[in-house]
Amino acid sequence: MKKFALIALASMAVSFSSVAQESPLTQEMKDHAVKIGEAAYKSNLTKDLITSLTTEVGHRLAGTANDKKGREWAMRKMREMGFDRVWEEPVDFPLWHRGSASLEMTAPFEHDLHIVALGTSIGTPEGGLTAEVVQFDEYKDLVEAEPNSLDGKIAYVSLRMAKTGLKGYGYAGQARRMGSVAAAKAGASAIIIRSIGTDDNRTPHTGSMNYEDGVTKIPAAALSNPDADLLDNALKYGEPVTLKLEMSSHSHDPVVTYNVLGEITGSEDPEKAVLIGAHLDSWDLGTGALDDGTGVSIVMSAAKHILDGGKRPKRSVRVILFAAEEEGLIGAREYVRAHKEDHKDFDNILLGAEWDSGTGRIINFAPGVGPTSLSVAREIGYVLAPYGVATLMTNTAKGQSDMSLLGNAGMPAVNLGMEPTNYFDFHHTANDTLDKVDMDAITHNAAIYAMFSYMAADVDVDFTK
Ligand SMILES: [Zn+2]
């Protein structure tokens, strides 16, 4: 009995080791990925790209002349770096003009308050609107406001974003994304929110907002954190507080912008591709360094490192720089539509990953692939372990930011998680500038992107399975 068990164990060991030897991720692939990564750590390319983008172009508000400059910059750089193919794909969207925005407290005290218009907001009537402000602690309280209870008033949501990274952002951000609809349903003539940000500067944070068909559109703006504190204090006196809001923001008929793509063409099956992405557009207040100049530089640099490695992966590595992410993932939505419905080549995407997380160092690798390819996805992750990247034992990644729309449409994905940073001190503000970028961290991130995307494009495995 004992002998039998030993024989069974021995034969299991043989079959396990033969399975391990047959892994489609060969030692040669891993060694080549490490060679690419080691070279990437020694390169200044990622740093040079983000410095060039923020200096030569600056902000890239979708549809503006700067947006066009940004696309021309990206295509020129990718061609200069020797990408095999560089092209654009059109995206329609309504151009938005920020215009001017001002807010005064007129009673019971007088102050000029620092605000910015939320992206895609309408403006006020000319000459502005003056109204009493009604405070809500958070978005869910505003949702409960009775119809007509805010007639002729300005709604104000005072919740301060918790310093808990994306979780805090997601929760507090509800007021920004949906507050205008809730406020308008209760009759408000405008909405002011405390900035969705973790700083204590008089630099308010812009960001996307939404209107709903059938609900009156009202102007929406964000107040800087210190100014929100001031308003909170004024409200504590229990007397009516009145504000005068004046904004000239407005939208136009649809214009065309473009997703920009660049490819390192695969040696055997070039139609199939690993997609590494970022968004090229930015808000217009800063220079779009953290959001998302870092991502643009990281993915362009990663592809160039693969090219410089001297050996093409079997399938292509495609860089995608999405358009009009900030206004609501518009470029990504169009990409899914065009490639699922028009070109019907969506299934050729092997795996996708985006960087839209500012300047933090990548510390984990989270796959979202089919059950039989999961072991290979994890093996790819294990190659990154010596570089401080842990492979998470989950298999739920759908892709981040723009790429989440592709992940939800069926694309296998990888999410790269980062160390905690002070990203939300600067996010969507005039302070989103190059000095906030940790150059060592983005160089590390480009090396990680280069290694995993090379392996994913070279290995013979279907990540949907
Ligand atoms: Zn972003």
Coordinates of N, CA and C in Angstrom, one line a residue, residues 125-344:
P125 N -26.7 82.4 -17.1 CA -27.1 83.5 -17.9 C -26.1 84.6 -17.8
E126 N -26.0 85.5 -18.8 CA -25.1 86.6 -18.8 C -25.4 87.5 -17.6
G127 N -24.3 87.9 -16.9 CA -24.5 88.7 -15.7 C -24.5 87.8 -14.5
G128 N -24.6 86.5 -14.7 CA -24.5 85.6 -13.6 C -25.8 85.4 -12.9
L129 N -25.8 84.5 -11.9 CA -27.0 84.3 -11.1 C -26.7 84.4 -9.6
T130 N -27.6 85.0 -8.8 CA -27.3 85.2 -7.4 C -28.4 84.5 -6.7
A131 N -28.1 83.6 -5.7 CA -29.1 82.8 -5.0 C -28.6 82.4 -3.7
E132 N -29.5 82.0 -2.9 CA -29.2 81.4 -1.6 C -28.6 80.0 -1.8
V133 N -27.6 79.6 -1.0 CA -27.0 78.3 -1.1 C -27.7 77.4 -0.1
V134 N -27.9 76.1 -0.5 CA -28.4 75.1 0.4 C -27.3 74.0 0.5
Q135 N -26.9 73.7 1.7 CA -25.8 72.7 1.9 C -26.3 71.3 2.1
F136 N -25.6 70.4 1.4 CA -25.8 68.9 1.6 C -24.5 68.3 2.1
D137 N -24.5 67.4 3.1 CA -23.3 66.8 3.5 C -22.6 66.0 2.5
E138 N -23.5 65.3 1.7 CA -22.9 64.5 0.6 C -24.0 64.2 -0.4
Y139 N -23.5 63.5 -1.5 CA -24.4 63.3 -2.7 C -25.7 62.6 -2.3
K140 N -25.6 61.6 -1.5 CA -26.8 60.8 -1.2 C -27.9 61.7 -0.5
D141 N -27.5 62.7 0.2 CA -28.5 63.6 0.8 C -29.1 64.5 -0.2
L142 N -28.3 64.9 -1.2 CA -28.9 65.7 -2.3 C -29.9 64.9 -3.1
V143 N -29.6 63.6 -3.3 CA -30.5 62.8 -4.1 C -31.9 62.7 -3.4
E144 N -31.9 62.8 -2.1 CA -33.2 62.7 -1.3 C -33.9 64.1 -1.3
A145 N -33.4 65.1 -1.8 CA -34.1 66.4 -1.7 C -35.4 66.4 -2.5
E146 N -36.4 66.9 -1.9 CA -37.8 66.9 -2.5 C -37.8 67.7 -3.8
P147 N -38.6 67.3 -4.8 CA -38.8 68.2 -6.0 C -39.3 69.6 -5.5
N148 N -38.8 70.6 -6.2 CA -39.1 72.0 -5.9 C -38.5 72.5 -4.6
S149 N -37.9 71.7 -3.8 CA -37.3 72.2 -2.5 C -36.1 73.1 -2.7
L150 N -35.5 73.0 -3.9 CA -34.4 73.9 -4.2 C -34.7 74.9 -5.2
D151 N -36.0 75.2 -5.5 CA -36.3 76.2 -6.5 C -35.6 77.5 -6.3
G152 N -34.8 77.9 -7.3 CA -34.2 79.2 -7.3 C -33.0 79.2 -6.3
K153 N -32.5 78.1 -5.9 CA -31.4 78.0 -5.0 C -30.2 77.4 -5.7
I154 N -29.0 77.6 -5.0 CA -27.8 76.9 -5.4 C -27.5 75.8 -4.5
A155 N -27.5 74.5 -5.0 CA -27.1 73.4 -4.2 C -25.6 73.3 -4.0
Y156 N -25.2 72.9 -2.8 CA -23.8 72.8 -2.4 C -23.5 71.5 -1.7
V157 N -22.6 70.7 -2.2 CA -22.2 69.4 -1.6 C -20.9 69.6 -0.9
S158 N -20.8 69.4 0.4 CA -19.6 69.8 1.1 C -18.6 68.7 1.5
L159 N -19.0 67.5 1.1 CA -18.1 66.3 1.5 C -16.7 66.5 1.0
R160 N -15.8 66.2 2.0 CA -14.3 66.3 1.6 C -13.9 64.9 1.2
M161 N -13.2 64.7 0.1 CA -12.7 63.4 -0.3 C -11.8 62.9 0.7
A162 N -12.0 61.6 1.1 CA -11.1 60.9 2.0 C -9.8 60.5 1.3
K163 N -8.7 60.5 2.1 CA -7.4 60.2 1.5 C -7.2 58.7 1.3
T164 N -8.1 58.1 0.6 CA -8.0 56.7 0.4 C -7.9 56.3 -1.1
G165 N -7.2 57.1 -1.8 CA -7.0 56.8 -3.2 C -8.2 56.7 -4.0
L166 N -8.2 55.7 -4.9 CA -9.4 55.6 -5.9 C -10.7 55.4 -5.2
K167 N -10.7 54.7 -4.0 CA -11.9 54.4 -3.3 C -12.6 55.8 -2.9
G168 N -11.7 56.6 -2.3 CA -12.2 57.9 -1.8 C -12.7 58.8 -3.0
Y169 N -12.0 58.7 -4.1 CA -12.3 59.4 -5.3 C -13.6 59.0 -5.9
G170 N -13.8 57.7 -6.0 CA -15.0 57.1 -6.5 C -16.2 57.6 -5.7
Y171 N -16.1 57.5 -4.4 CA -17.2 57.9 -3.5 C -17.6 59.4 -3.6
A172 N -16.6 60.2 -3.3 CA -16.8 61.6 -3.3 C -17.2 62.1 -4.7
G173 N -16.6 61.5 -5.7 CA -16.8 61.9 -7.1 C -18.2 61.8 -7.6
Q174 N -19.1 61.0 -6.8 CA -20.5 61.0 -7.2 C -21.1 62.3 -7.3
A175 N -20.8 63.2 -6.4 CA -21.3 64.6 -6.4 C -21.0 65.3 -7.7
R176 N -19.7 65.1 -8.2 CA -19.3 65.7 -9.4 C -20.0 65.1 -10.6
R177 N -20.0 63.8 -10.6 CA -20.5 63.1 -11.8 C -22.0 63.3 -12.0
M178 N -22.8 63.1 -10.9 CA -24.2 63.1 -11.0 C -25.0 64.2 -10.2
G179 N -24.2 65.0 -9.5 CA -24.8 66.1 -8.7 C -25.7 67.0 -9.4
S180 N -25.3 67.4 -10.6 CA -26.1 68.4 -11.4 C -27.5 67.8 -11.7
V181 N -27.6 66.5 -11.9 CA -28.9 65.9 -12.2 C -29.8 65.9 -11.0
A182 N -29.2 65.5 -9.9 CA -30.0 65.4 -8.6 C -30.4 66.8 -8.2
A183 N -29.5 67.8 -8.3 CA -29.8 69.2 -7.9 C -30.9 69.8 -8.8
A184 N -30.8 69.5 -10.1 CA -31.8 70.1 -11.0 C -33.2 69.4 -10.8
K185 N -33.2 68.1 -10.4 CA -34.5 67.5 -10.2 C -35.2 68.1 -9.0
A186 N -34.4 68.7 -8.0 CA -35.0 69.3 -6.9 C -35.2 70.8 -7.1
G187 N -35.0 71.3 -8.4 CA -35.3 72.7 -8.7 C -34.1 73.6 -8.7
A188 N -32.9 73.2 -8.3 CA -31.8 74.1 -8.1 C -31.4 74.8 -9.4
S189 N -30.9 76.0 -9.3 CA -30.5 76.7 -10.6 C -29.0 76.5 -10.9
A190 N -28.3 76.0 -9.9 CA -26.9 75.7 -10.1 C -26.4 74.7 -9.0
I191 N -25.2 74.1 -9.3 CA -24.6 73.3 -8.2 C -23.2 73.6 -8.1
I192 N -22.8 73.7 -6.8 CA -21.4 73.9 -6.4 C -21.0 72.7 -5.6
I193 N -19.8 72.1 -5.9 CA -19.3 71.0 -5.1 C -18.0 71.4 -4.5
R194 N -17.7 70.8 -3.3 CA -16.3 70.9 -2.8 C -15.5 70.1 -3.8
S195 N -14.3 70.6 -4.1 CA -13.4 69.9 -5.1 C -13.2 68.5 -4.7
I196 N -13.1 67.6 -5.7 CA -12.8 66.2 -5.4 C -11.3 66.1 -5.4
G197 N -10.7 66.3 -4.3 CA -9.2 66.3 -4.2 C -8.8 66.3 -2.7
T198 N -7.6 66.0 -2.5 CA -7.1 65.8 -1.1 C -6.2 66.9 -0.6
D199 N -6.0 68.0 -1.4 CA -5.1 69.0 -1.1 C -5.7 70.1 -0.2
D200 N -4.9 71.1 0.2 CA -5.4 72.3 0.9 C -5.0 73.5 0.2
N201 N -5.0 73.5 -1.1 CA -4.6 74.6 -1.9 C -5.8 75.3 -2.5
R202 N -5.6 76.6 -2.9 CA -6.7 77.3 -3.6 C -6.8 77.0 -5.0
T203 N -6.5 75.7 -5.4 CA -6.5 75.2 -6.8 C -7.7 74.2 -6.9
P204 N -8.8 74.7 -7.3 CA -10.0 73.8 -7.5 C -9.7 72.7 -8.5
H205 N -10.4 71.6 -8.4 CA -10.3 70.4 -9.3 C -11.5 70.3 -10.2
T206 N -11.2 70.4 -11.5 CA -12.2 70.1 -12.5 C -12.5 68.6 -12.6
G207 N -13.3 68.2 -13.6 CA -13.5 66.8 -13.9 C -14.8 66.7 -14.6
S208 N -15.1 65.5 -15.0 CA -16.3 65.3 -15.8 C -17.6 65.4 -15.0
M209 N -18.7 65.7 -15.7 CA -20.0 65.7 -15.0 C -21.0 65.3 -16.1
N210 N -22.2 65.0 -15.7 CA -23.2 64.5 -16.7 C -24.5 65.3 -16.5
Y211 N -25.2 65.4 -17.7 CA -26.6 65.8 -17.7 C -27.4 64.6 -18.1
E212 N -28.7 64.7 -17.8 CA -29.6 63.6 -18.2 C -30.7 64.1 -19.1
D213 N -31.1 63.4 -20.1 CA -32.1 63.8 -21.0 C -33.4 64.0 -20.2
G214 N -34.1 65.1 -20.5 CA -35.4 65.3 -19.8 C -35.2 66.1 -18.4
V215 N -34.0 66.3 -18.0 CA -33.7 67.0 -16.8 C -33.0 68.3 -17.1
T216 N -33.5 69.4 -16.6 CA -32.9 70.7 -16.9 C -31.4 70.8 -16.7
K217 N -30.7 71.3 -17.6 CA -29.2 71.5 -17.5 C -28.9 72.7 -16.6
I218 N -28.1 72.5 -15.6 CA -27.8 73.7 -14.7 C -26.2 73.8 -14.7
P219 N -25.7 75.0 -14.4 CA -24.2 75.1 -14.3 C -23.7 74.4 -13.1
A220 N -22.5 73.9 -13.3 CA -21.8 73.1 -12.2 C -20.4 73.5 -12.1
A221 N -20.0 73.7 -10.8 CA -18.6 74.2 -10.6 C -18.0 73.5 -9.3
A222 N -16.7 73.5 -9.2 CA -16.0 73.0 -8.0 C -15.3 74.1 -7.3
L223 N -15.4 74.1 -6.0 CA -14.8 75.1 -5.1 C -13.5 74.5 -4.5
S224 N -12.5 75.3 -4.4 CA -11.3 74.8 -3.8 C -11.5 74.4 -2.3
N225 N -10.7 73.5 -1.8 CA -10.9 73.0 -0.4 C -10.9 74.2 0.6
P226 N -9.9 75.1 0.6 CA -10.0 76.2 1.6 C -11.2 77.1 1.4
D227 N -11.6 77.3 0.2 CA -12.8 78.1 0.0 C -14.1 77.3 0.4
A228 N -14.1 76.0 0.3 CA -15.2 75.2 0.8 C -15.3 75.3 2.3
D229 N -14.1 75.3 2.9 CA -14.0 75.5 4.4 C -14.6 76.8 4.8
L230 N -14.3 77.8 4.0 CA -14.8 79.2 4.3 C -16.3 79.2 4.2
L231 N -16.8 78.6 3.1 CA -18.3 78.6 2.9 C -19.0 77.8 4.1
D232 N -18.3 76.6 4.5 CA -18.9 75.8 5.6 C -19.0 76.7 6.8
N233 N -17.9 77.5 7.1 CA -17.9 78.3 8.3 C -19.0 79.4 8.2
A234 N -19.2 80.0 7.1 CA -20.2 81.0 6.9 C -21.6 80.4 7.2
L235 N -21.8 79.2 6.7 CA -23.1 78.5 6.8 C -23.4 78.2 8.3
K236 N -22.4 78.1 9.1 CA -22.6 77.8 10.5 C -23.3 78.9 11.3
Y237 N -23.3 80.1 10.7 CA -24.0 81.2 11.4 C -25.5 81.1 11.4
G238 N -26.0 80.2 10.6 CA -27.4 80.0 10.5 C -28.2 81.0 9.8
E239 N -27.5 82.0 9.2 CA -28.2 83.0 8.4 C -28.1 82.6 6.9
P240 N -29.1 83.1 6.1 CA -28.9 82.7 4.6 C -27.6 83.2 4.1
V241 N -27.0 82.3 3.3 CA -25.7 82.7 2.6 C -26.0 82.8 1.2
T242 N -25.7 83.9 0.6 CA -26.0 84.0 -0.9 C -24.7 84.1 -1.7
L243 N -24.8 83.5 -2.8 CA -23.6 83.4 -3.7 C -24.0 84.0 -5.1
K244 N -23.0 84.6 -5.7 CA -23.2 85.1 -7.1 C -22.3 84.3 -8.0
L245 N -22.8 83.5 -8.8 CA -22.1 82.6 -9.7 C -22.2 83.1 -11.2
E246 N -21.0 83.2 -11.8 CA -21.0 83.7 -13.2 C -20.1 82.7 -14.0
M247 N -20.6 82.1 -15.0 CA -19.8 81.2 -15.8 C -20.2 81.3 -17.3
S248 N -19.2 81.3 -18.2 CA -19.4 81.4 -19.6 C -19.1 80.1 -20.4
S249 N -19.1 79.0 -19.7 CA -18.8 77.7 -20.3 C -19.9 77.3 -21.3
H250 N -19.5 76.7 -22.4 CA -20.5 76.2 -23.3 C -20.0 75.1 -24.2
S251 N -20.9 74.3 -24.8 CA -20.5 73.2 -25.7 C -20.9 73.6 -27.1
H252 N -20.2 73.0 -28.1 CA -20.5 73.2 -29.5 C -21.0 71.9 -30.1
D253 N -21.4 72.0 -31.4 CA -21.7 70.8 -32.2 C -20.5 69.9 -32.2
P254 N -20.8 68.6 -32.5 CA -19.7 67.6 -32.5 C -18.5 68.0 -33.5
V255 N -17.3 67.8 -33.0 CA -16.1 68.0 -33.8 C -15.5 66.6 -33.8
V256 N -14.4 66.5 -34.6 CA -13.7 65.2 -34.7 C -12.3 65.3 -34.0
T257 N -12.1 64.4 -33.1 CA -10.7 64.2 -32.6 C -10.3 62.7 -33.0
Y258 N -9.2 62.3 -32.5 CA -8.8 60.9 -32.9 C -8.1 60.2 -31.8
N259 N -8.3 58.8 -31.8 CA -7.5 57.9 -31.1 C -6.2 57.8 -31.9
V260 N -5.1 57.8 -31.2 CA -3.8 57.6 -31.9 C -3.2 56.3 -31.6
L261 N -2.8 55.5 -32.7 CA -2.2 54.2 -32.4 C -0.9 54.0 -33.1
G262 N 0.0 53.2 -32.5 CA 1.3 52.9 -33.0 C 1.6 51.4 -32.8
E263 N 2.3 50.8 -33.7 CA 2.4 49.4 -33.6 C 3.9 48.9 -33.8
I264 N 4.3 47.9 -33.0 CA 5.5 47.1 -33.2 C 4.9 45.8 -33.8
T265 N 5.0 45.6 -35.1 CA 4.3 44.5 -35.7 C 4.9 43.2 -35.4
G266 N 4.0 42.2 -35.1 CA 4.5 40.9 -34.7 C 5.1 40.1 -35.9
S267 N 5.9 39.2 -35.6 CA 6.6 38.4 -36.6 C 5.8 37.3 -37.3
E268 N 4.8 36.8 -36.6 CA 4.1 35.6 -37.1 C 2.6 35.8 -37.3
D269 N 2.0 36.5 -36.4 CA 0.6 36.7 -36.5 C 0.3 38.2 -36.2
P270 N 0.6 39.1 -37.1 CA 0.6 40.5 -36.8 C -0.8 41.1 -36.5
E271 N -1.9 40.4 -37.0 CA -3.2 41.0 -36.8 C -3.6 40.9 -35.3
K272 N -3.0 40.0 -34.6 CA -3.3 39.8 -33.2 C -2.4 40.7 -32.4
A273 N -2.9 41.4 -31.3 CA -2.0 42.3 -30.7 C -2.3 42.5 -29.2
V274 N -1.3 42.7 -28.4 CA -1.4 43.2 -27.1 C -1.6 44.7 -27.1
L275 N -2.5 45.2 -26.4 CA -2.9 46.6 -26.5 C -2.4 47.3 -25.2
I276 N -1.5 48.2 -25.2 CA -1.1 49.0 -24.0 C -1.5 50.4 -24.2
G277 N -2.2 51.0 -23.3 CA -2.9 52.3 -23.5 C -2.7 53.3 -22.4
A278 N -3.1 54.5 -22.8 CA -3.2 55.7 -21.9 C -4.1 56.6 -22.6
H279 N -4.4 57.8 -22.0 CA -5.2 58.8 -22.8 C -4.4 60.0 -23.0
L280 N -4.5 60.4 -24.3 CA -3.6 61.5 -24.7 C -4.2 62.9 -24.3
D281 N -5.6 62.9 -24.2 CA -6.2 64.2 -23.9 C -6.0 64.5 -22.4
S282 N -6.2 65.7 -22.0 CA -6.1 66.1 -20.6 C -7.1 67.3 -20.3
W283 N -7.3 67.6 -19.1 CA -8.0 68.8 -18.8 C -7.0 70.0 -19.1
D284 N -7.5 71.2 -19.1 CA -6.8 72.3 -19.7 C -6.2 73.2 -18.6
L285 N -6.3 72.8 -17.3 CA -5.8 73.8 -16.3 C -4.3 73.6 -16.1
G286 N -3.8 72.4 -16.0 CA -2.3 72.2 -15.9 C -1.7 71.8 -17.2
T287 N -0.7 71.0 -17.2 CA -0.1 70.6 -18.5 C -0.3 69.1 -18.7
G288 N -1.3 68.5 -18.0 CA -1.6 67.1 -18.2 C -0.4 66.2 -18.0
A289 N 0.4 66.4 -17.0 CA 1.6 65.7 -16.8 C 1.3 64.3 -16.1
L290 N 0.7 64.4 -14.9 CA 0.3 63.2 -14.2 C -0.9 62.5 -14.9
D291 N -1.8 63.3 -15.4 CA -3.1 62.8 -16.0 C -3.2 63.3 -17.5
D292 N -2.7 62.5 -18.4 CA -2.1 61.2 -18.3 C -0.8 61.2 -19.1
G293 N -0.1 62.3 -19.0 CA 1.2 62.3 -19.7 C 2.1 61.2 -19.3
T294 N 2.0 60.8 -18.0 CA 2.8 59.7 -17.5 C 2.5 58.4 -18.3
G295 N 1.2 58.1 -18.4 CA 0.7 56.9 -19.1 C 1.2 56.9 -20.6
V296 N 1.0 58.1 -21.3 CA 1.4 58.2 -22.7 C 2.9 57.9 -22.8
S297 N 3.7 58.5 -21.9 CA 5.1 58.3 -22.0 C 5.5 56.8 -21.7
I298 N 4.8 56.2 -20.7 CA 5.2 54.9 -20.3 C 4.9 53.9 -21.4
V299 N 3.7 53.9 -22.0 CA 3.4 52.9 -23.0 C 4.1 53.1 -24.3
M300 N 4.4 54.4 -24.7 CA 5.2 54.6 -25.9 C 6.6 54.1 -25.7
S301 N 7.2 54.4 -24.5 CA 8.5 54.0 -24.1 C 8.6 52.5 -24.1
A302 N 7.6 51.8 -23.5 CA 7.6 50.3 -23.4 C 7.7 49.7 -24.8
A303 N 6.9 50.2 -25.7 CA 6.9 49.6 -27.1 C 8.3 49.8 -27.7
K304 N 8.9 51.0 -27.5 CA 10.2 51.3 -28.1 C 11.3 50.4 -27.5
H305 N 11.2 50.1 -26.2 CA 12.1 49.1 -25.6 C 12.0 47.7 -26.2
I306 N 10.8 47.3 -26.5 CA 10.6 46.0 -27.2 C 11.3 46.0 -28.5
L307 N 11.1 47.1 -29.3 CA 11.7 47.3 -30.6 C 13.2 47.2 -30.4
D308 N 13.8 47.9 -29.4 CA 15.2 48.0 -29.2 C 15.8 46.6 -28.8
G309 N 14.9 45.8 -28.3 CA 15.3 44.4 -27.8 C 15.8 43.6 -29.0
G310 N 15.5 44.0 -30.2 CA 16.0 43.3 -31.4 C 15.3 42.1 -31.8
K311 N 14.2 41.7 -31.1 CA 13.6 40.4 -31.5 C 12.1 40.7 -31.4
R312 N 11.3 40.6 -32.5 CA 9.9 40.9 -32.4 C 9.1 39.8 -31.7
P313 N 8.1 40.2 -31.0 CA 7.2 39.1 -30.5 C 6.4 38.6 -31.6
K314 N 5.9 37.4 -31.5 CA 5.1 36.8 -32.6 C 3.9 37.6 -33.0
R315 N 3.3 38.2 -32.0 CA 2.1 39.0 -32.3 C 2.5 40.5 -32.0
S316 N 1.6 41.4 -32.5 CA 2.0 42.8 -32.4 C 1.8 43.3 -31.0
V317 N 2.6 44.4 -30.7 CA 2.3 45.2 -29.5 C 1.8 46.5 -30.0
R318 N 0.6 46.9 -29.6 CA 0.0 48.1 -30.1 C -0.2 49.1 -29.0
V319 N 0.3 50.3 -29.2 CA 0.1 51.4 -28.3 C -1.2 52.1 -28.7
I320 N -2.1 52.4 -27.7 CA -3.3 53.2 -28.1 C -3.4 54.4 -27.1
L321 N -3.4 55.5 -27.7 CA -3.6 56.8 -27.0 C -5.0 57.3 -27.2
F322 N -5.8 57.1 -26.2 CA -7.2 57.3 -26.4 C -7.5 58.8 -26.4
A323 N -8.6 59.2 -27.1 CA -9.0 60.6 -27.2 C -10.2 60.8 -26.2
A324 N -10.3 62.1 -25.7 CA -11.5 62.5 -25.0 C -11.9 61.6 -23.9
E325 N -10.8 61.1 -23.1 CA -11.1 60.3 -21.9 C -11.8 61.1 -20.9
E326 N -11.3 62.3 -20.7 CA -11.8 63.2 -19.6 C -13.3 63.5 -19.7
E327 N -13.8 63.7 -20.9 CA -15.2 64.0 -21.0 C -16.1 62.8 -20.9
G328 N -15.5 61.6 -20.6 CA -16.3 60.4 -20.3 C -16.0 59.2 -21.2
L329 N -14.7 58.9 -21.3 CA -14.2 57.7 -22.0 C -14.7 57.7 -23.5
I330 N -14.8 58.8 -24.1 CA -15.4 58.9 -25.4 C -14.6 58.2 -26.5
G331 N -13.3 58.3 -26.5 CA -12.5 57.7 -27.5 C -12.5 56.1 -27.3
A332 N -12.6 55.7 -26.1 CA -12.6 54.2 -25.8 C -14.0 53.7 -26.3
R333 N -15.0 54.4 -26.0 CA -16.4 53.9 -26.4 C -16.4 53.8 -27.9
E334 N -15.8 54.8 -28.6 CA -15.8 54.7 -30.1 C -14.9 53.6 -30.6
Y335 N -13.8 53.3 -29.9 CA -13.0 52.2 -30.3 C -13.7 50.9 -30.2
V336 N -14.4 50.7 -29.1 CA -15.2 49.4 -29.0 C -16.2 49.3 -30.1
R337 N -17.0 50.4 -30.3 CA -18.0 50.4 -31.3 C -17.4 50.1 -32.7
A338 N -16.4 50.8 -33.1 CA -15.8 50.6 -34.4 C -15.2 49.2 -34.6
H339 N -14.6 48.7 -33.6 CA -13.9 47.4 -33.8 C -14.8 46.2 -33.5
K340 N -15.9 46.4 -32.8 CA -16.8 45.3 -32.6 C -17.8 45.3 -33.8
E341 N -18.3 46.5 -34.1 CA -19.4 46.6 -35.2 C -18.8 46.7 -36.6
D342 N -17.9 47.7 -36.8 CA -17.5 48.0 -38.2 C -16.4 47.0 -38.7
H343 N -15.3 47.0 -37.9 CA -14.2 46.2 -38.4 C -14.3 44.7 -37.9
K344 N -15.0 44.5 -36.9 CA -15.2 43.2 -36.4 C -13.9 42.4 -36.1

